[in-house]
PDB file of C-alpha atoms and ligand atoms in Angstrom:
ATOM      1  CA  MET Z   2      10.561  -0.358   3.844  1.00 78.00           C
ATOM      2  CA  SER Z   3       8.490  -3.480   4.323  1.00 91.00           C
ATOM      3  CA  SER Z   4       4.756  -3.435   3.652  1.00 96.00           C
ATOM      4  CA  ILE Z   5       2.110  -3.919   6.304  1.00 98.00           C
ATOM      5  CA  PHE Z   6       1.550  -7.410   4.867  1.00 98.00           C
ATOM      6  CA  THR Z   7       5.237  -8.293   5.310  1.00 98.00           C
ATOM      7  CA  LYS Z   8       4.908  -7.165   8.928  1.00 98.00           C
ATOM      8  CA  ILE Z   9       1.930  -9.537   9.252  1.00 98.00           C
ATOM      9  CA  ILE Z  10       3.917 -12.365   7.609  1.00 98.00           C
ATOM     10  CA  ASN Z  11       6.788 -11.710  10.048  1.00 97.00           C
ATOM     11  CA  ARG Z  12       4.356 -11.613  12.990  1.00 98.00           C
ATOM     12  CA  GLU Z  13       5.354  -8.040  13.786  1.00 97.00           C
ATOM     13  CA  ILE Z  14       1.681  -7.086  13.802  1.00 97.00           C
ATOM     14  CA  PRO Z  15      -1.270  -9.362  14.545  1.00 98.00           C
ATOM     15  CA  SER Z  16      -3.818 -10.604  12.037  1.00 98.00           C
ATOM     16  CA  ASP Z  17      -6.348 -13.342  11.607  1.00 98.00           C
ATOM     17  CA  ILE Z  18      -4.452 -15.944   9.553  1.00 98.00           C
ATOM     18  CA  VAL Z  19      -6.605 -18.585   7.850  1.00 98.00           C
ATOM     19  CA  PHE Z  20      -3.945 -20.338   5.738  1.00 98.00           C
ATOM     20  CA  GLU Z  21      -0.196 -20.309   5.307  1.00 98.00           C
ATOM     21  CA  ASN Z  22       2.423 -22.215   3.352  1.00 98.00           C
ATOM     22  CA  GLU Z  23       6.033 -21.467   2.375  1.00 98.00           C
ATOM     23  CA  SER Z  24       5.127 -18.836  -0.222  1.00 98.00           C
ATOM     24  CA  ILE Z  25       1.606 -17.562   0.556  1.00 98.00           C
ATOM     25  CA  ILE Z  26      -0.427 -16.348   3.520  1.00 98.00           C
ATOM     26  CA  VAL Z  27      -4.189 -15.805   3.676  1.00 99.00           C
ATOM     27  CA  ILE Z  28      -5.701 -13.420   6.225  1.00 98.00           C
ATOM     28  CA  LYS Z  29      -9.124 -12.022   7.015  1.00 98.00           C
ATOM     29  CA  ASP Z  30      -9.512  -8.459   5.793  1.00 98.00           C
ATOM     30  CA  ILE Z  31      -9.600  -6.135   8.795  1.00 98.00           C
ATOM     31  CA  PHE Z  32     -12.415  -4.076   7.207  1.00 98.00           C
ATOM     32  CA  PRO Z  33     -14.492  -6.751   5.429  1.00 98.00           C
ATOM     33  CA  LYS Z  34     -16.576  -5.511   2.504  1.00 98.00           C
ATOM     34  CA  ALA Z  35     -18.526  -8.777   2.234  1.00 98.00           C
ATOM     35  CA  LYS Z  36     -19.624 -11.593   4.550  1.00 98.00           C
ATOM     36  CA  ILE Z  37     -16.426 -13.415   3.614  1.00 98.00           C
ATOM     37  CA  HIS Z  38     -13.457 -11.207   2.720  1.00 99.00           C
ATOM     38  CA  LEU Z  39     -10.021 -12.822   2.605  1.00 99.00           C
ATOM     39  CA  LEU Z  40      -6.713 -11.548   1.269  1.00 99.00           C
ATOM     40  CA  ILE Z  41      -4.421 -14.035  -0.488  1.00 99.00           C
ATOM     41  CA  ILE Z  42      -0.933 -12.588  -0.188  1.00 98.00           C
ATOM     42  CA  PRO Z  43       2.375 -13.855  -1.604  1.00 98.00           C
ATOM     43  CA  LYS Z  44       5.230 -13.672   0.875  1.00 98.00           C
ATOM     44  CA  LYS Z  45       7.366 -12.233  -1.908  1.00 98.00           C
ATOM     45  CA  GLU Z  46       6.968  -8.446  -1.929  1.00 97.00           C
ATOM     46  CA  ILE Z  47       5.671  -7.505  -5.368  1.00 98.00           C
ATOM     47  CA  ALA Z  48       4.315  -3.945  -5.302  1.00 98.00           C
ATOM     48  CA  THR Z  49       1.613  -4.154  -7.964  1.00 98.00           C
ATOM     49  CA  ILE Z  50       0.426  -6.420 -10.767  1.00 98.00           C
ATOM     50  CA  ASN Z  51       2.390  -4.065 -13.054  1.00 98.00           C
ATOM     51  CA  ASP Z  52       5.572  -5.426 -11.440  1.00 98.00           C
ATOM     52  CA  LEU Z  53       4.858  -9.097 -12.158  1.00 98.00           C
ATOM     53  CA  GLN Z  54       7.561 -11.079 -13.898  1.00 98.00           C
ATOM     54  CA  GLU Z  55       7.601 -14.276 -15.917  1.00 98.00           C
ATOM     55  CA  THR Z  56       9.176 -16.033 -12.911  1.00 98.00           C
ATOM     56  CA  ASP Z  57       6.074 -15.233 -10.806  1.00 98.00           C
ATOM     57  CA  LYS Z  58       3.910 -17.499 -12.992  1.00 98.00           C
ATOM     58  CA  GLU Z  59       3.849 -20.388 -10.522  1.00 98.00           C
ATOM     59  CA  LEU Z  60       3.159 -18.065  -7.592  1.00 98.00           C
ATOM     60  CA  LEU Z  61       0.126 -16.602  -9.351  1.00 98.00           C
ATOM     61  CA  PHE Z  62      -1.172 -20.055 -10.187  1.00 98.00           C
ATOM     62  CA  ASP Z  63      -0.742 -21.058  -6.529  1.00 98.00           C
ATOM     63  CA  MET Z  64      -2.657 -17.966  -5.358  1.00 98.00           C
ATOM     64  CA  PHE Z  65      -5.620 -18.834  -7.578  1.00 98.00           C
ATOM     65  CA  SER Z  66      -5.440 -22.518  -6.609  1.00 98.00           C
ATOM     66  CA  ILE Z  67      -5.597 -21.555  -2.924  1.00 98.00           C
ATOM     67  CA  ALA Z  68      -8.558 -19.264  -3.673  1.00 98.00           C
ATOM     68  CA  LYS Z  69     -10.358 -22.161  -5.350  1.00 98.00           C
ATOM     69  CA  LYS Z  70      -9.588 -24.510  -2.459  1.00 98.00           C
ATOM     70  CA  LEU Z  71     -10.757 -21.970   0.132  1.00 98.00           C
ATOM     71  CA  ALA Z  72     -13.965 -21.408  -1.828  1.00 98.00           C
ATOM     72  CA  GLN Z  73     -14.573 -25.162  -1.739  1.00 98.00           C
ATOM     73  CA  ASP Z  74     -13.806 -25.360   1.985  1.00 98.00           C
ATOM     74  CA  LEU Z  75     -16.075 -22.391   2.721  1.00 98.00           C
ATOM     75  CA  GLN Z  76     -18.816 -23.812   0.462  1.00 98.00           C
ATOM     76  CA  ILE Z  77     -19.098 -20.663  -1.632  1.00 98.00           C
ATOM     77  CA  THR Z  78     -18.269 -22.106  -5.064  1.00 98.00           C
ATOM     78  CA  GLU Z  79     -21.707 -20.961  -6.261  1.00 98.00           C
ATOM     79  CA  GLY Z  80     -20.571 -17.357  -6.142  1.00 98.00           C
ATOM     80  CA  TYR Z  81     -17.545 -15.363  -5.142  1.00 98.00           C
ATOM     81  CA  GLN Z  82     -15.400 -12.537  -6.389  1.00 98.00           C
ATOM     82  CA  LEU Z  83     -11.638 -12.546  -6.962  1.00 98.00           C
ATOM     83  CA  HIS Z  84      -9.909  -9.278  -7.724  1.00 98.00           C
ATOM     84  CA  PHE Z  85      -6.712  -7.285  -7.646  1.00 98.00           C
ATOM     85  CA  ASN Z  86      -6.683  -3.520  -7.272  1.00 98.00           C
ATOM     86  CA  VAL Z  87      -3.790  -2.078  -9.259  1.00 98.00           C
ATOM     87  CA  GLY Z  88      -2.073   1.165  -8.317  1.00 98.00           C
ATOM     88  CA  PRO Z  89      -3.264   4.055  -6.148  1.00 97.00           C
ATOM     89  CA  LYS Z  90      -5.569   5.192  -8.942  1.00 98.00           C
ATOM     90  CA  GLY Z  91      -6.922   1.654  -9.169  1.00 98.00           C
ATOM     91  CA  TRP Z  92      -7.986   1.611  -5.511  1.00 98.00           C
ATOM     92  CA  GLN Z  93      -4.841  -0.215  -4.313  1.00 98.00           C
ATOM     93  CA  GLU Z  94      -3.966   0.943  -0.785  1.00 98.00           C
ATOM     94  CA  VAL Z  95      -1.307  -1.610   0.173  1.00 98.00           C
ATOM     95  CA  MET Z  96       1.591  -1.791  -2.296  1.00 98.00           C
ATOM     96  CA  HIS Z  97       2.164  -5.522  -1.901  1.00 98.00           C
ATOM     97  CA  ILE Z  98      -0.003  -7.559  -4.255  1.00 98.00           C
ATOM     98  CA  HIS Z  99      -2.962  -9.392  -2.778  1.00 98.00           C
ATOM     99  CA  LEU Z 100      -5.912 -11.204  -4.259  1.00 99.00           C
ATOM    100  CA  HIS Z 101      -9.240 -10.296  -2.660  1.00 99.00           C
ATOM    101  CA  LEU Z 102     -11.630 -13.240  -2.193  1.00 99.00           C
ATOM    102  CA  MET Z 103     -15.120 -12.027  -1.350  1.00 98.00           C
ATOM    103  CA  SER Z 104     -18.533 -13.601  -1.039  1.00 98.00           C
ATOM    104  CA  ASP Z 105     -21.889 -12.880   0.548  1.00 98.00           C
ATOM    105  CA  LEU Z 106     -22.929 -16.545   0.530  1.00 97.00           C
TER     106      LEU Z 106
HETATM  107  P1  AMP X  11      -6.291  -2.771  -1.511  1.00 83.89           P
HETATM  108  O1  AMP X  11      -7.153  -1.546  -1.474  1.00 83.89           O
HETATM  109  O2  AMP X  11      -6.571  -3.653  -2.684  1.00 83.89           O
HETATM  110  O3  AMP X  11      -4.814  -2.419  -1.388  1.00 83.89           O
HETATM  111  O4  AMP X  11      -6.691  -3.628  -0.257  1.00 83.89           O
HETATM  112  C1  AMP X  11      -6.041  -3.532   0.960  1.00 83.89           C
HETATM  113  C2  AMP X  11      -6.909  -4.244   1.944  1.00 83.89           C
HETATM  114  O5  AMP X  11      -6.137  -4.531   3.089  1.00 83.89           O
HETATM  115  C3  AMP X  11      -8.120  -3.419   2.404  1.00 83.89           C
HETATM  116  O6  AMP X  11      -9.313  -4.139   2.103  1.00 83.89           O
HETATM  117  C4  AMP X  11      -7.890  -3.257   3.904  1.00 83.89           C
HETATM  118  O7  AMP X  11      -9.084  -3.327   4.637  1.00 83.89           O
HETATM  119  C5  AMP X  11      -6.960  -4.423   4.217  1.00 83.89           C
HETATM  120  N1  AMP X  11      -6.080  -4.227   5.351  1.00 83.89           N
HETATM  121  C6  AMP X  11      -5.314  -3.151   5.641  1.00 83.89           C
HETATM  122  N2  AMP X  11      -4.608  -3.356   6.766  1.00 83.89           N
HETATM  123  C7  AMP X  11      -4.920  -4.597   7.197  1.00 83.89           C
HETATM  124  C8  AMP X  11      -4.525  -5.398   8.327  1.00 83.89           C
HETATM  125  N3  AMP X  11      -3.653  -4.950   9.221  1.00 83.89           N
HETATM  126  N4  AMP X  11      -5.056  -6.631   8.444  1.00 83.89           N
HETATM  127  C9  AMP X  11      -5.945  -7.089   7.540  1.00 83.89           C
HETATM  128  N5  AMP X  11      -6.351  -6.392   6.465  1.00 83.89           N
HETATM  129  C10 AMP X  11      -5.853  -5.156   6.297  1.00 83.89           C
END
């Protein structure tokens, strides 16, 4: 079964998309926990950080590079938070990895 983020990627459900390339999509979090709250999501369905493989190295680098670029574009390089929740007991609700980018600047 595809994740809610795959449904967003496939335009089966709407979302506020702020960036997209061939391997990554960035959306606004529907329930923002900061002034800026974006989710950087690989199009490849990887359930949790525990499922990462050596071959995902470039994808992870690209996710962080996009986070850095967005922070520059949004003029929040002075302070922002990047985090992954990992597993249901690590506050992960959607089992499709995503990097939270948050800032109150
Ligand atoms: P996590 O707890 O790390 O799995 O984070 C999942 C995040 O996805 C939460 O911050 C939710 O608010 C957000 N979220 C869930 N459904 C949607 C949606 N349809 N569009 C945008 N964000 C969503």
